[in-house]
XYZ file of C-alpha atoms in Angstrom:
251
model
C 153.964 90.965 27.800
C 152.196 87.555 27.935
C 152.732 87.525 31.702
C 151.272 90.812 32.060
C 148.205 89.933 29.938
C 147.932 86.682 32.217
C 148.093 88.826 35.524
C 145.334 91.106 33.976
C 143.343 88.130 33.030
C 143.570 86.590 36.454
C 142.504 90.048 38.002
C 139.734 90.161 35.763
C 138.429 86.670 36.752
C 139.419 87.154 40.488
C 137.386 90.288 40.154
C 134.180 88.747 38.389
C 134.475 85.751 40.997
C 134.476 88.089 44.077
C 131.720 90.629 42.415
C 129.690 87.282 41.926
C 130.303 85.944 45.624
C 129.365 89.479 46.746
C 126.005 89.541 44.599
C 125.063 86.051 45.900
C 125.709 87.055 49.400
C 123.790 90.184 49.316
C 120.714 88.297 47.661
C 120.930 85.848 50.496
C 120.841 88.375 52.994
C 118.099 90.196 51.280
C 115.916 87.131 50.977
C 116.776 86.055 54.831
C 115.749 89.514 55.900
C 112.450 89.045 54.207
C 112.154 85.694 55.250
C 112.509 87.072 58.849
C 109.978 89.775 58.298
C 107.651 87.327 57.113
C 108.198 85.037 60.247
C 107.792 88.272 62.328
C 104.663 89.482 60.844
C 103.221 85.910 61.383
C 104.231 86.146 65.444
C 102.756 89.502 65.412
C 99.557 88.317 63.719
C 99.346 85.198 65.884
C 99.872 87.349 69.227
C 97.380 89.629 67.955
C 94.973 86.632 67.122
C 95.481 85.318 70.712
C 95.049 88.465 72.337
C 91.642 89.066 70.715
C 90.625 85.619 71.475
C 91.439 86.072 75.186
C 89.527 89.044 75.325
C 86.461 87.605 73.530
C 86.484 84.472 75.948
C 86.944 86.942 78.811
C 84.234 89.126 77.738
C 82.031 85.631 77.333
C 82.828 84.571 80.712
C 81.935 87.910 82.301
C 78.611 88.128 80.476
C 77.677 84.729 81.721
C 78.810 85.256 84.944
C 76.763 88.780 84.863
C 73.559 86.857 83.552
C 73.865 84.061 86.529
C 74.044 87.035 88.743
C 71.020 88.766 87.137
C 68.933 85.613 87.387
C 69.655 85.295 91.009
C 68.922 88.980 91.853
C 65.539 88.637 89.882
C 64.607 85.431 91.670
C 65.835 86.410 95.267
C 65.565 90.287 95.468
C 63.231 91.601 92.921
C 60.798 88.773 92.922
C 60.724 89.063 96.823
C 59.890 93.038 96.326
C 57.469 92.470 93.821
C 55.678 89.813 96.052
C 55.792 92.517 98.971
C 54.366 95.424 96.831
C 51.717 93.206 95.309
C 50.691 92.213 99.305
C 50.792 95.960 100.354
C 48.972 97.483 97.273
C 46.025 94.871 97.732
C 45.722 95.964 100.966
C 42.892 98.434 101.798
C 44.897 100.551 104.340
C 46.400 103.696 103.047
C 49.543 103.153 105.038
C 49.854 99.538 103.180
C 49.319 101.033 100.077
C 51.981 103.794 100.680
C 54.369 101.091 101.462
C 53.491 99.112 98.256
C 54.286 102.407 96.294
C 57.802 102.523 97.815
C 58.256 98.846 97.275
C 57.507 99.706 93.423
C 59.945 102.453 93.386
C 62.672 100.349 94.940
C 61.986 97.755 92.170
C 62.541 100.310 89.604
C 65.816 101.269 91.071
C 66.833 97.533 91.385
C 66.062 97.167 87.621
C 67.872 100.296 86.397
C 70.918 98.864 88.297
C 70.819 95.452 86.679
C 70.195 96.848 83.107
C 73.696 98.420 83.296
C 75.506 95.050 84.343
C 74.006 93.392 81.242
C 76.429 94.963 79.130
C 80.373 95.792 79.452
C 80.069 99.422 79.717
C 80.489 99.175 83.549
C 84.112 97.943 82.860
C 85.299 101.182 81.626
C 83.271 103.124 84.785
C 84.532 101.273 87.655
C 88.292 101.619 88.952
C 90.241 98.434 89.884
C 90.122 99.595 93.521
C 86.317 99.767 93.577
C 85.963 96.593 91.864
C 88.251 94.627 94.477
C 86.422 96.237 96.942
C 83.142 94.886 95.802
C 84.615 91.431 95.120
C 86.199 91.245 98.589
C 82.930 92.909 100.238
C 80.679 90.202 98.528
C 83.052 87.718 100.158
C 83.034 88.878 103.592
C 79.361 89.549 103.753
C 78.468 85.766 103.160
C 80.629 85.464 106.414
C 82.878 83.297 104.553
C 86.435 84.896 105.662
C 87.658 88.286 106.592
C 89.111 90.290 103.899
C 91.829 93.235 103.573
C 92.471 95.477 101.004
C 95.320 98.038 100.560
C 96.133 100.049 97.413
C 98.243 103.018 96.133
C 95.742 103.459 93.391
C 98.504 102.484 90.609
C 96.156 100.057 89.125
C 93.492 102.822 88.309
C 94.529 104.124 85.213
C 93.944 100.867 82.926
C 92.641 100.560 79.273
C 89.307 98.694 79.220
C 90.702 95.528 77.627
C 93.664 95.328 80.073
C 91.084 95.836 82.762
C 89.107 93.072 81.317
C 91.920 90.714 81.582
C 92.894 91.702 85.175
C 89.247 91.546 86.650
C 88.887 88.025 85.294
C 92.206 87.031 86.502
C 91.496 88.187 90.012
C 88.113 86.891 89.831
C 89.652 83.221 89.191
C 92.226 83.929 92.048
C 89.588 84.752 94.658
C 87.345 81.730 93.325
C 90.091 79.409 93.581
C 91.007 80.544 96.773
C 87.275 79.928 98.230
C 86.843 76.726 96.263
C 90.110 75.097 97.281
C 91.892 76.959 100.355
C 89.346 77.485 102.924
C 91.116 80.639 104.532
C 90.127 82.698 107.448
C 91.466 85.880 105.854
C 91.856 86.810 101.957
C 94.356 90.011 101.549
C 94.924 91.890 98.560
C 97.441 94.670 98.305
C 98.270 96.920 95.230
C 101.690 98.703 94.903
C 104.610 99.678 92.541
C 108.215 98.089 92.743
C 110.634 99.517 90.393
C 109.034 99.401 86.790
C 106.361 97.209 87.645
C 102.862 97.643 89.233
C 101.881 94.563 91.372
C 98.643 92.996 92.661
C 99.083 90.762 95.743
C 96.417 88.188 96.360
C 97.177 86.360 99.628
C 95.084 83.712 101.497
C 96.074 81.910 104.866
C 94.295 78.767 103.874
C 95.373 75.002 103.656
C 98.250 75.804 100.768
C 99.417 73.120 98.568
C 102.619 71.435 97.143
C 103.592 73.463 94.114
C 105.851 70.706 93.073
C 103.014 68.636 92.408
C 101.715 69.355 88.774
C 97.970 70.103 88.775
C 95.647 68.169 86.611
C 93.651 71.333 85.695
C 94.829 74.014 83.274
C 93.665 76.807 85.519
C 97.103 78.290 86.333
C 98.224 77.824 82.829
C 95.144 79.947 81.565
C 95.903 82.984 83.914
C 99.576 82.938 82.825
C 98.618 82.980 79.228
C 95.922 85.724 79.879
C 98.206 87.847 81.797
C 101.034 87.598 78.963
C 98.574 88.879 76.440
C 98.587 92.251 78.100
C 102.539 92.051 78.822
C 102.051 91.147 82.391
C 103.043 87.952 84.501
C 101.774 85.507 87.323
C 103.936 84.450 89.867
C 102.572 81.738 92.714
C 103.897 80.490 95.653
C 102.482 78.194 98.534
C 103.014 75.858 101.322
C 100.733 73.318 102.507
C 99.155 74.616 105.820
C 100.679 78.212 105.198
C 98.333 79.485 102.646
C 99.211 80.802 99.082
C 100.819 83.944 97.824
C 99.901 85.158 94.310
C 101.779 88.184 92.850
C 100.252 89.535 89.351
C 102.962 91.990 87.734
C 102.203 94.551 84.911
C 104.808 96.787 83.440
C 104.032 100.893 83.445
């Protein structure tokens, strides 16, 4: 009877110990799970904050660039039209006064067009294809270099926020080509590849050695901006043979 009692006591003690161990394990798992939830929430909050910060910076940059463009248009274009209108309207000749009125009508149209660019509503209205065509047309119209554009229109359905990021990244890539590459030709191609939409920006300029770390933070900023919309940027370049940049975004 004593041995049987010892066995029962041992089983009770063992069961209590195992129950305590299981309870401790469960509590530890719950605590660990909650810690991971908190960490995940913090990561999500950080990503959201970084995304909103990126969009705000991009909006400010685009608005600043727009104001600069508006200033140039007011000085070079509308200012000249106003001077011509004044000269013609001050003339005693009816035909000159008629020309002056035509200049006034043209000025009104130009001012209306400029007013639309002072906010970012144009981002929603313009397609990626049309935006890229405008950018390439501006480059080619200056006589800087030739441009080519080919698109399957796969980027034309983007949210305003994603489009903002893509617009600024493309602008920066083109600006870098103009400033540093001195190309004879810039080509942009839009296409699909597997589950990705891609934009190739290719120039035949001087190129550079990608193994040499750049002192600037330009490419790092572009990578971060693409990452905020779930995209990526890949750059390849060879001295004397140009630069090839690929922007990728999942469907």
